[in-house]
Amino acid sequence: MERLLSSARTWLDEDPDPETREELRALIEACTNADAGDSDAYDQLTDRFAGTLQFGTAGLRGELGAGPNRMNRVVVSRAAAGLSRYLLDTGHADEPVVIGYDARKNSDVFARDTAEVLSGAGLRPMILPRPLPTPVLAFAIRYLGACAGVMVTASHNPPRDNGYKVYLGDGSQITPPADERIAAAIAAVGTFGSVPRGTEWETLDDSVLDAYLDRAVRAVHLTSLNPVGPRDLRVVSTALHGVGGTVLVEAFRRAGFTAPITVPQQQDPDPTFHTVAFPNPEEPGAIDLALALAKDSNADLVIANDPDADRCAVAVPVGAEGAGARRDNGTAGWRMLRGDEVGALLGAYLAERGGARTFATTIVSSTLLGKIARRHGIDYRETLTGFKWLTKVDDLSYAYEEALGYCVDPEGVRDKDGITAALLVAELAATLKAEGRTVEDELERLAAEYGRHATDQLSIRVDDLEQITRMMASLRSAPPKELAGLAVTLLDDLSLGSPGLPPTDGLRLSLDGDTRIVVRPSGTEPKLKCYIEVVTRGSAADATTLLDSLKAALRERLSAD
């Protein structure tokens, strides 16, 4: 107890934030003033000082609060100091670093702290003019010729979280060994007070945002057979209380579309995300307001961005017996498309326009994109999960991952971009509408041409991370011989690596009938995730039945461990 309290008091002495100082002081007092101490306060204090929030390929992400195991000004300043050291050691003295931030609590504070630390190290910080989407920051790095970029965001995490995402000079997220070197530099930083701070940085104006929007519009126009393709489309959009609302509306206007009908309760940034239980468009109920508005507005399409607008969710109207009616999302007549469906739709649209060089997706996404690429003579690559890997693919034209991330203009934004992707989805939908067809019709066309590729996920949340280790070990040592009546024909242990993939903790099971399951621990949550794909020539209902049977069989097998 005394060692814990000593660490907490030392942290309290250097914490510059009045709010986190008061929070920590109250915990210290609760642990010391009562006769036996406050056990809840002791548990909280122990968790905050149990370790240090670790810097990795996603940068930092965690709950706001005092202590080394939380997101706060001390942790962020140390991260900025470590990044500065890395950039100086790799020859980037006096080069610009662009800093962006969203509208979460303390994002602006963390951005300013980063600018001060970078300035104190002799680098040239440039801060975006206000809270803006992550893809604007990723674009600005390439556009301004910066050596690196920092985006302060926790994307679609709960309201209590914030994060710190780092990009290097090509505008893509960091990968090993850069993340390891930055982490080592952070670990070597001394006290908060020992970090030099400066006052020289540039606050950028709206010209960067204008350049991003112009690039997004050009990227869409390049896909059209005419300079501007069909634009007759009625769209409802929601920003989910994030920073993409006004940017998306302006992008649509510049691209020649009628401005989307926005969900008023969710259009403006709000760090409390008060209308949703979880600010992620994939979560049940998150886009219900948008679906209800779309139904009332007789809309053709719903677009939902996550709070930092790097992801794009799409919902479409379906008939009572439509291909998607089985996956209604709470509002009759509408359903949200899976990321794999949008990924295939955009891939086919780009492939059929010609000029694409290389497509890429991840090992857990649908195999359909590879078949589309091969049909059109386009190179195809698979990577580990995450855009940090996808954007490293040479000569990339298009990439997506099943978690609603789409990179449709890698020369402009070398990351997932929910704004530009939304424009491309809208143009596809408008083109189909002009032909008298729907998005569901196009999905059925792809199913007839390539086979119906249906995907789903099973996630098993655990309280003890060792349980995930046990489940993975059991699958490796005694893989199932069959699941839901389908024989398991091959077990590929991804931890062994391959010529095209570095080692990763995962297993890929091939089953009869062109069925595939990938099992891997989540990189961000205490979950074991299973990605299931079936390929059939049957109906959507048949595919759904098989998916459900496989999920049930897989859950039963994993629960036995």
Coordinates of C-alpha atoms in Angstrom, one line a residue:
M1 CA 0.0 0.0 0.0
E2 CA 2.7 2.5 0.9
R3 CA 4.6 1.9 -2.3
L4 CA 1.4 2.5 -4.3
L5 CA 0.6 5.7 -2.4
S6 CA 4.1 6.9 -2.8
S7 CA 3.9 6.4 -6.6
A8 CA 0.5 8.2 -6.6
R9 CA 1.8 11.2 -4.6
T10 CA 4.8 11.5 -6.9
W11 CA 2.5 11.5 -9.9
L12 CA 0.3 14.1 -8.2
D13 CA 3.2 16.4 -7.7
E14 CA 3.9 16.7 -11.5
D15 CA 0.4 16.4 -12.9
P16 CA -0.4 19.7 -14.7
D17 CA -4.2 19.1 -15.1
P18 CA -6.4 20.4 -12.2
E19 CA -9.1 17.9 -12.9
T20 CA -6.9 14.8 -12.9
R21 CA -5.0 16.1 -9.9
E22 CA -8.2 16.5 -7.9
E23 CA -9.4 13.0 -9.0
L24 CA -6.1 11.5 -7.9
R25 CA -6.0 13.4 -4.6
A26 CA -9.5 12.1 -3.7
L27 CA -8.4 8.5 -4.4
I28 CA -5.3 8.9 -2.2
E29 CA -7.4 10.4 0.6
A30 CA -10.0 7.6 0.3
C31 CA -7.2 5.0 0.7
T32 CA -5.6 6.7 3.7
N33 CA -8.3 8.4 5.8
A34 CA -10.7 5.6 6.6
D35 CA -9.8 3.1 9.3
A36 CA -9.2 0.3 6.8
G37 CA -9.1 2.4 3.7
D38 CA -11.6 2.4 0.9
S39 CA -11.3 -0.9 -1.0
D40 CA -12.9 0.5 -4.2
A41 CA -10.5 3.4 -4.2
Y42 CA -7.6 1.1 -3.6
D43 CA -8.7 -1.0 -6.5
Q44 CA -9.0 2.0 -8.7
L45 CA -5.6 3.4 -7.6
T46 CA -4.0 0.0 -8.2
D47 CA -5.3 -0.2 -11.7
R48 CA -4.1 3.3 -12.6
F49 CA -0.6 2.4 -11.4
A50 CA -0.5 -1.2 -12.4
G51 CA 1.6 -0.4 -15.5
T52 CA 2.0 2.1 -18.2
L53 CA -0.4 2.6 -21.1
Q54 CA 1.6 0.9 -23.9
F55 CA 2.5 2.5 -27.2
G56 CA 2.0 0.1 -30.1
T57 CA 1.1 0.1 -33.8
A58 CA -2.2 1.8 -33.0
G59 CA -0.4 4.4 -30.9
L60 CA -2.1 4.9 -27.5
R61 CA -5.7 4.4 -26.6
G62 CA -7.3 4.2 -23.2
E63 CA -9.6 5.6 -20.5
L64 CA -9.1 9.2 -19.5
G65 CA -7.9 9.7 -15.9
A66 CA -4.8 10.2 -13.7
G67 CA -1.9 7.8 -13.6
P68 CA 0.4 6.1 -16.0
N69 CA -2.2 3.5 -17.1
R70 CA -4.6 6.2 -18.3
M71 CA -4.8 8.9 -21.0
N72 CA -3.8 12.2 -19.6
R73 CA -1.5 15.2 -20.2
V74 CA 1.5 13.5 -18.6
V75 CA 1.2 10.3 -20.7
V76 CA 0.6 12.3 -23.9
S77 CA 3.5 14.7 -23.3
R78 CA 5.8 11.7 -22.7
A79 CA 4.5 10.1 -25.9
A80 CA 5.2 13.3 -27.8
A81 CA 8.7 13.5 -26.4
G82 CA 9.4 9.9 -27.4
L83 CA 8.1 10.6 -30.9
S84 CA 10.3 13.7 -31.1
R85 CA 13.3 11.7 -30.1
Y86 CA 12.6 9.1 -32.8
L87 CA 12.1 11.7 -35.5
L88 CA 15.3 13.5 -34.6
D89 CA 17.3 10.2 -34.5
T90 CA 16.0 9.3 -37.9
G91 CA 17.1 12.6 -39.5
H92 CA 14.0 14.8 -39.4
A93 CA 15.2 17.8 -37.4
D94 CA 13.3 21.0 -38.2
E95 CA 10.8 19.2 -40.4
P96 CA 7.0 19.7 -40.1
V97 CA 4.7 17.4 -38.1
V98 CA 1.0 17.8 -38.6
I99 CA -1.3 17.4 -35.6
G100 CA -5.0 16.8 -35.8
Y101 CA -7.7 16.2 -33.1
D102 CA -11.3 15.2 -32.8
A103 CA -14.0 16.6 -30.5
R104 CA -13.6 14.2 -27.6
K105 CA -12.8 15.4 -24.1
N106 CA -9.3 16.8 -23.9
S107 CA -8.4 16.2 -27.6
D108 CA -7.6 19.9 -28.1
V109 CA -5.6 19.9 -24.9
F110 CA -3.6 16.8 -25.9
A111 CA -3.0 18.4 -29.4
R112 CA -1.6 21.5 -27.8
D113 CA 0.6 19.6 -25.4
T114 CA 2.0 17.7 -28.4
A115 CA 2.7 20.9 -30.3
E116 CA 4.5 22.3 -27.3
V117 CA 6.7 19.2 -26.9
L118 CA 7.5 18.9 -30.6
S119 CA 8.4 22.6 -30.7
G120 CA 10.6 22.2 -27.7
A121 CA 12.5 19.4 -29.5
G122 CA 13.2 21.6 -32.5
L123 CA 10.6 20.2 -34.9
R124 CA 7.9 22.2 -36.7
P125 CA 4.4 21.5 -35.4
M126 CA 1.4 22.3 -37.6
I127 CA -2.0 22.0 -36.0
L128 CA -5.2 21.6 -38.0
P129 CA -7.6 24.6 -37.5
R130 CA -10.3 22.8 -35.5
P131 CA -11.6 19.3 -34.8
L132 CA -11.6 17.5 -38.1
P133 CA -11.8 13.9 -39.4
T134 CA -8.8 11.6 -39.2
P135 CA -8.6 11.3 -43.0
V136 CA -8.1 15.0 -43.2
L137 CA -5.0 14.6 -41.0
A138 CA -3.8 11.6 -43.1
F139 CA -4.2 13.7 -46.2
A140 CA -2.4 16.7 -44.7
I141 CA 0.7 14.7 -44.0
R142 CA 1.2 13.9 -47.7
Y143 CA -0.1 17.2 -48.9
L144 CA 2.2 19.3 -46.8
G145 CA 5.3 17.0 -47.1
A146 CA 5.4 16.4 -43.3
C147 CA 7.7 13.8 -41.8
A148 CA 5.0 12.6 -39.4
G149 CA 1.5 13.2 -38.1
V150 CA -0.4 12.8 -34.9
M151 CA -4.2 12.4 -34.6
V152 CA -5.7 12.7 -31.2
T153 CA -8.8 10.4 -31.3
A154 CA -10.3 7.3 -29.8
S155 CA -12.3 6.8 -33.0
H156 CA -15.5 4.8 -32.0
N157 CA -14.4 3.9 -28.5
P158 CA -16.6 4.7 -25.5
P159 CA -16.9 8.4 -24.4
R160 CA -14.5 7.9 -21.5
D161 CA -11.6 7.0 -23.8
N162 CA -9.2 9.0 -25.9
G163 CA -6.2 8.0 -28.0
Y164 CA -3.1 9.1 -29.9
K165 CA -2.5 7.7 -33.4
V166 CA 0.9 8.2 -35.1
Y167 CA 1.6 8.4 -38.8
L168 CA 4.9 8.6 -40.6
G169 CA 5.8 10.6 -43.7
D170 CA 4.1 8.6 -46.3
G171 CA 0.8 9.2 -44.5
S172 CA 0.3 5.7 -43.3
Q173 CA 0.1 4.4 -39.7
I174 CA 3.2 3.1 -38.0
T175 CA 4.3 -0.5 -38.2
P176 CA 7.2 -2.5 -36.7
P177 CA 10.0 -1.7 -36.1
A178 CA 9.1 2.0 -35.9
D179 CA 6.5 1.5 -33.2
E180 CA 9.0 -0.4 -31.1
R181 CA 11.6 2.3 -31.5
I182 CA 9.1 5.0 -30.5
A183 CA 8.0 3.0 -27.5
A184 CA 11.6 2.6 -26.4
A185 CA 12.1 6.4 -26.7
I186 CA 9.0 7.0 -24.7
A187 CA 10.2 4.7 -22.0
A188 CA 13.5 6.6 -21.8
V189 CA 11.7 10.0 -21.2
G190 CA 12.3 11.5 -17.7
T191 CA 9.8 13.3 -15.6
F192 CA 7.1 15.5 -17.0
G193 CA 8.9 18.6 -15.9
S194 CA 12.1 17.6 -17.7
V195 CA 10.5 17.6 -21.1
P196 CA 11.4 20.8 -23.0
R197 CA 8.4 22.7 -24.3
G198 CA 8.2 25.4 -27.0
T199 CA 5.7 28.0 -28.1
E200 CA 6.4 28.0 -31.9
W201 CA 3.9 26.3 -34.1
E202 CA 1.6 27.0 -37.0
T203 CA -2.1 26.8 -36.8
L204 CA -3.2 25.8 -40.3
D205 CA -6.2 27.5 -42.1
D206 CA -9.0 25.9 -44.1
S207 CA -6.9 25.6 -47.2
V208 CA -5.9 22.1 -46.1
L209 CA -9.5 21.1 -45.7
D210 CA -10.3 22.6 -49.0
A211 CA -7.5 20.7 -50.7
Y212 CA -8.8 17.5 -49.0
L213 CA -12.3 18.0 -50.3
D214 CA -11.1 18.8 -53.8
R215 CA -9.1 15.6 -53.8
A216 CA -12.1 13.6 -52.6
V217 CA -14.2 15.0 -55.3
R218 CA -11.6 14.3 -58.0
A219 CA -11.2 10.7 -56.7
V220 CA -14.9 10.1 -57.3
H221 CA -15.0 11.8 -60.7
L222 CA -12.1 9.6 -61.9
T223 CA -14.4 6.6 -61.5
S224 CA -17.1 8.0 -63.7
L225 CA -17.6 7.2 -67.3
N226 CA -18.6 10.9 -67.7
P227 CA -16.8 13.8 -65.9
V228 CA -19.7 13.7 -63.4
G229 CA -21.8 10.5 -63.1
P230 CA -25.4 10.3 -62.1
R231 CA -26.3 12.4 -59.0
D232 CA -30.0 11.8 -58.5
L233 CA -29.9 10.3 -55.0
R234 CA -31.6 11.0 -51.7
V235 CA -29.2 10.3 -48.8
V236 CA -29.6 10.4 -45.0
S237 CA -26.4 10.8 -43.0
T238 CA -25.4 10.7 -39.4
A239 CA -22.1 11.8 -37.9
L240 CA -22.8 9.9 -34.6
H241 CA -21.8 13.0 -32.6
G242 CA -18.4 13.1 -34.3
V243 CA -16.4 15.5 -36.5
G244 CA -17.5 14.3 -39.9
G245 CA -20.9 16.0 -40.2
T246 CA -20.2 19.3 -41.9
V247 CA -17.2 17.8 -43.9
L248 CA -19.4 15.1 -45.4
V249 CA -22.2 17.6 -46.3
E250 CA -19.7 19.8 -48.1
A251 CA -18.1 16.9 -49.9
F252 CA -21.5 15.9 -51.3
R253 CA -22.2 19.5 -52.4
R254 CA -18.8 19.8 -54.2
A255 CA -19.3 16.4 -55.9
G256 CA -22.7 17.6 -57.3
F257 CA -25.0 15.7 -55.0
T258 CA -28.0 17.1 -53.1
A259 CA -26.8 17.7 -49.6
P260 CA -27.6 14.7 -47.3
I261 CA -30.5 14.9 -44.9
T262 CA -28.7 14.9 -41.6
V263 CA -29.9 13.4 -38.3
P264 CA -30.2 16.6 -36.2
Q265 CA -29.7 14.9 -32.8
Q266 CA -26.3 13.5 -34.0
Q267 CA -25.0 16.0 -36.4
D268 CA -22.9 18.2 -34.0
P269 CA -19.9 17.0 -32.1
D270 CA -20.6 15.9 -28.6
P271 CA -18.1 14.1 -26.4
T272 CA -20.8 12.4 -24.4
F273 CA -22.4 10.7 -27.4
H274 CA -25.7 11.1 -25.6
T275 CA -28.0 9.4 -28.1
V276 CA -26.1 6.1 -28.4
A277 CA -25.0 3.4 -26.0
F278 CA -21.7 3.0 -28.0
P279 CA -20.6 5.4 -30.7
N280 CA -19.9 2.7 -33.3
P281 CA -22.2 2.3 -36.3
E282 CA -21.8 -1.5 -36.1
E283 CA -23.3 -1.6 -32.7
P284 CA -27.1 -2.4 -32.4
G285 CA -29.2 0.7 -32.2
A286 CA -26.4 3.2 -33.2
I287 CA -28.0 4.2 -36.5
D288 CA -31.6 3.7 -35.6
L289 CA -32.3 7.4 -35.7
A290 CA -30.8 7.5 -39.2
L291 CA -32.9 4.6 -40.3
A292 CA -36.1 6.1 -39.0
L293 CA -35.4 9.4 -40.7
A294 CA -34.6 7.5 -44.0
K295 CA -37.9 5.7 -43.8
D296 CA -39.8 9.0 -43.2
S297 CA -37.8 10.8 -45.9
N298 CA -38.2 8.1 -48.6
A299 CA -34.4 8.0 -48.9
D300 CA -32.3 5.9 -51.2
L301 CA -29.4 5.4 -48.9
V302 CA -28.1 5.9 -45.4
I303 CA -24.5 6.9 -44.7
A304 CA -23.1 6.7 -41.1
N305 CA -19.6 7.8 -40.2
D306 CA -18.0 6.8 -36.9
P307 CA -16.9 9.8 -34.7
D308 CA -13.6 10.5 -36.4
A309 CA -15.1 9.7 -39.9
D310 CA -12.5 7.2 -41.0
R311 CA -15.1 4.5 -41.3
C312 CA -18.2 4.4 -43.4
A313 CA -21.4 2.4 -42.7
V314 CA -24.0 2.0 -45.4
A315 CA -27.7 1.0 -45.0
V316 CA -30.1 0.3 -47.9
P317 CA -33.8 -0.3 -48.3
V318 CA -34.9 -3.8 -48.8
G319 CA -38.2 -5.5 -49.6
A320 CA -40.1 -7.8 -47.3
E321 CA -38.5 -10.7 -49.1
G322 CA -35.4 -8.9 -50.2
A323 CA -31.9 -10.3 -50.1
G324 CA -31.2 -8.4 -46.9
A325 CA -34.4 -8.6 -45.1
R326 CA -32.9 -11.3 -42.9
R327 CA -30.6 -8.8 -41.3
D328 CA -32.9 -6.0 -40.5
N329 CA -31.3 -3.5 -38.1
G330 CA -34.4 -2.6 -36.1
T331 CA -36.3 -0.4 -38.6
A332 CA -38.5 -2.5 -41.0
G333 CA -37.5 -2.2 -44.6
W334 CA -33.8 -1.2 -44.0
R335 CA -30.6 -3.0 -43.2
M336 CA -27.0 -2.1 -42.8
L337 CA -24.6 -3.7 -45.2
R338 CA -21.7 -5.7 -43.9
G339 CA -18.3 -4.2 -44.5
D340 CA -17.5 -7.1 -46.8
E341 CA -20.5 -6.3 -48.9
V342 CA -19.5 -2.7 -49.3
G343 CA -15.9 -3.7 -49.9
A344 CA -17.0 -6.0 -52.8
L345 CA -19.4 -3.4 -54.2
L346 CA -16.7 -0.7 -54.4
G347 CA -14.1 -3.2 -55.6
A348 CA -16.3 -4.3 -58.5
Y349 CA -17.3 -0.7 -59.3
L350 CA -13.6 0.4 -59.5
A351 CA -12.5 -2.8 -61.4
E352 CA -15.2 -2.3 -64.0
R353 CA -14.2 1.3 -64.6
G354 CA -10.7 0.2 -65.5
G355 CA -7.2 1.5 -64.6
A356 CA -6.9 -0.2 -61.2
R357 CA -3.5 -1.8 -60.5
T358 CA -3.6 -3.6 -57.1
F359 CA -6.4 -4.4 -54.7
A360 CA -5.8 -5.5 -51.1
T361 CA -7.8 -6.7 -48.1
T362 CA -7.0 -8.6 -44.9
I363 CA -6.9 -12.2 -44.0
V364 CA -10.2 -11.9 -42.1
S365 CA -12.1 -10.2 -44.8
S366 CA -14.1 -11.9 -47.6
T367 CA -12.3 -13.7 -50.4
L368 CA -14.6 -12.2 -53.0
L369 CA -12.4 -9.1 -53.6
G370 CA -9.6 -11.5 -54.8
K371 CA -11.9 -13.1 -57.3
I372 CA -13.1 -9.8 -58.6
A373 CA -9.5 -8.7 -59.0
R374 CA -8.4 -11.8 -60.8
R375 CA -11.4 -11.6 -63.2
H376 CA -10.3 -8.1 -64.2
G377 CA -6.5 -8.8 -64.4
I378 CA -5.8 -6.7 -61.2
D379 CA -3.1 -7.7 -58.8
Y380 CA -4.4 -8.8 -55.4
R381 CA -2.8 -9.0 -52.0
E382 CA -3.8 -10.1 -48.5
T383 CA -2.3 -8.7 -45.3
L384 CA -2.7 -9.0 -41.6
T385 CA -5.6 -7.1 -40.0
G386 CA -5.4 -3.3 -39.9
F387 CA -4.8 -0.5 -42.4
K388 CA -1.2 -0.1 -41.1
W389 CA -0.6 -3.3 -43.2
L390 CA -2.9 -2.6 -46.1
T391 CA -1.4 0.7 -47.0
K392 CA 2.1 -0.8 -47.2
V393 CA 1.0 -2.8 -50.3
D394 CA 3.0 -1.6 -53.4
D395 CA 1.1 0.1 -56.2
L396 CA -2.1 0.1 -54.3
S397 CA -5.3 1.3 -56.0
Y398 CA -8.0 0.1 -53.5
A399 CA -8.1 -1.6 -50.1
Y400 CA -10.7 -2.4 -47.5
E401 CA -11.2 -4.3 -44.3
E402 CA -14.4 -5.8 -43.0
A403 CA -14.6 -3.4 -40.1
L404 CA -16.1 -0.7 -42.3
G405 CA -12.8 0.8 -43.5
Y406 CA -12.2 1.7 -47.2
C407 CA -9.2 3.3 -48.8
V408 CA -10.4 4.4 -52.3
D409 CA -7.7 7.0 -53.1
P410 CA -4.4 5.8 -51.6
E411 CA -2.4 8.5 -53.4
G412 CA -4.5 11.1 -51.5
V413 CA -5.3 9.5 -48.2
R414 CA -3.2 6.4 -47.4
D415 CA -5.6 5.2 -44.7
K416 CA -9.2 4.4 -44.4
D417 CA -11.4 7.4 -45.4
G418 CA -15.1 7.4 -44.5
I419 CA -15.8 10.7 -46.4
T420 CA -14.3 9.8 -49.8
A421 CA -15.7 6.3 -49.5
A422 CA -19.2 7.7 -48.8
L423 CA -19.0 9.7 -52.1
L424 CA -18.0 6.6 -54.0
V425 CA -20.9 4.6 -52.5
A426 CA -23.3 7.4 -53.3
E427 CA -22.1 7.5 -56.9
L428 CA -22.5 3.8 -57.2
A429 CA -26.0 4.0 -55.8
A430 CA -26.9 6.9 -58.1
T431 CA -25.6 5.0 -61.1
L432 CA -27.6 1.9 -60.2
K433 CA -30.7 4.1 -59.7
A434 CA -30.3 5.7 -63.1
E435 CA -30.2 2.1 -64.6
G436 CA -33.4 1.2 -62.7
R437 CA -31.6 -1.1 -60.2
T438 CA -30.8 -1.0 -56.5
V439 CA -27.8 -1.8 -54.4
E440 CA -29.4 -5.1 -53.4
D441 CA -29.8 -5.9 -57.1
E442 CA -26.0 -5.3 -57.6
L443 CA -25.2 -7.6 -54.7
E444 CA -27.4 -10.3 -56.3
R445 CA -25.5 -9.7 -59.6
L446 CA -22.2 -10.3 -57.9
A447 CA -23.6 -13.4 -56.2
A448 CA -24.7 -14.8 -59.5
E449 CA -21.3 -14.1 -61.1
Y450 CA -18.9 -15.1 -58.3
G451 CA -21.0 -17.1 -55.9
R452 CA -22.8 -15.8 -52.8
H453 CA -20.0 -14.9 -50.3
A454 CA -21.8 -14.5 -47.0
T455 CA -19.8 -13.5 -43.9
D456 CA -20.4 -13.2 -40.2
Q457 CA -18.5 -13.0 -36.9
L458 CA -18.5 -14.7 -33.5
S459 CA -16.9 -12.9 -30.7
I460 CA -16.3 -14.5 -27.3
R461 CA -15.7 -12.0 -24.5
V462 CA -13.6 -13.1 -21.5
D463 CA -12.8 -11.8 -18.1
D464 CA -9.4 -13.6 -18.0
L465 CA -7.1 -13.2 -21.0
E466 CA -5.5 -16.5 -20.1
Q467 CA -8.8 -18.1 -21.3
I468 CA -8.1 -16.8 -24.8
T469 CA -4.6 -18.4 -24.6
R470 CA -6.1 -21.7 -23.6
M471 CA -8.7 -21.6 -26.4
M472 CA -6.1 -20.9 -29.0
A473 CA -3.8 -23.6 -27.7
S474 CA -6.6 -26.1 -27.7
L475 CA -7.6 -25.4 -31.2
R476 CA -4.0 -25.8 -32.3
S477 CA -3.4 -29.1 -30.5
A478 CA -6.9 -30.6 -31.2
P479 CA -8.6 -28.9 -34.1
P480 CA -12.1 -29.9 -34.8
K481 CA -12.6 -32.5 -37.5
E482 CA -15.9 -31.1 -38.5
L483 CA -18.2 -28.1 -37.8
A484 CA -21.9 -28.0 -38.5
G485 CA -21.6 -31.1 -40.6
L486 CA -18.7 -29.7 -42.8
A487 CA -15.4 -31.5 -42.7
V488 CA -12.4 -29.4 -41.7
T489 CA -9.9 -30.0 -44.5
L490 CA -7.0 -27.8 -43.6
L491 CA -5.7 -25.9 -40.5
D492 CA -3.3 -23.1 -41.3
D493 CA -1.4 -21.8 -38.2
L494 CA -0.8 -18.2 -38.9
S495 CA 1.7 -17.9 -36.0
L496 CA 4.2 -19.7 -38.3
G497 CA 4.2 -16.9 -40.9
S498 CA 4.4 -17.4 -44.6
P499 CA 6.2 -15.7 -47.5
G500 CA 3.4 -13.2 -47.8
L501 CA 2.5 -12.7 -44.2
P502 CA 4.5 -12.1 -41.0
P503 CA 3.6 -14.3 -38.1
T504 CA 0.5 -13.5 -36.1
D505 CA -1.5 -15.3 -33.4
G506 CA -4.3 -16.8 -35.5
L507 CA -5.7 -19.9 -37.1
R508 CA -7.3 -20.3 -40.5
L509 CA -9.6 -23.3 -40.9
S510 CA -10.7 -24.5 -44.4
L511 CA -13.9 -26.5 -44.6
D512 CA -15.8 -28.3 -47.3
G513 CA -17.8 -26.2 -49.6
D514 CA -15.4 -23.3 -49.9
T515 CA -16.0 -22.3 -46.3
R516 CA -13.4 -20.6 -44.2
I517 CA -13.0 -19.6 -40.6
V518 CA -10.3 -17.4 -39.1
V519 CA -9.8 -17.3 -35.3
R520 CA -7.7 -14.7 -33.6
P521 CA -7.5 -12.7 -30.4
S522 CA -8.7 -9.2 -30.7
G523 CA -6.0 -6.6 -30.6
T524 CA -8.0 -4.0 -28.7
E525 CA -10.6 -5.9 -26.5
P526 CA -10.7 -9.0 -24.3
K527 CA -12.3 -11.1 -27.0
L528 CA -11.6 -14.1 -29.2
K529 CA -12.9 -13.2 -32.6
C530 CA -14.0 -15.7 -35.3
Y531 CA -14.5 -14.6 -38.9
I532 CA -16.7 -17.0 -40.9
E533 CA -17.3 -17.0 -44.7
V534 CA -19.4 -19.4 -46.7
V535 CA -19.6 -19.4 -50.5
T536 CA -22.7 -20.9 -52.0
R537 CA -24.8 -20.8 -55.2
G538 CA -27.9 -21.0 -53.1
S539 CA -30.2 -18.3 -51.7
A540 CA -29.3 -15.7 -49.1
A541 CA -31.5 -17.5 -46.6
D542 CA -29.6 -20.7 -47.1
A543 CA -26.3 -18.9 -46.6
T544 CA -27.6 -17.3 -43.4
T545 CA -28.8 -20.7 -42.0
L546 CA -25.3 -22.2 -42.6
L547 CA -23.6 -19.2 -41.0
D548 CA -25.8 -19.5 -37.9
S549 CA -25.1 -23.3 -37.7
L550 CA -21.4 -22.7 -37.9
K551 CA -21.5 -20.0 -35.3
A552 CA -23.4 -22.3 -32.9
A553 CA -21.0 -25.2 -33.5
L554 CA -17.9 -23.0 -33.1
R555 CA -19.3 -21.5 -29.9
E556 CA -19.9 -25.0 -28.5
R557 CA -16.4 -26.1 -29.4
L558 CA -14.7 -23.1 -27.9
S559 CA -16.9 -23.2 -24.8
A560 CA -15.6 -26.6 -24.1
D561 CA -12.1 -25.1 -23.5

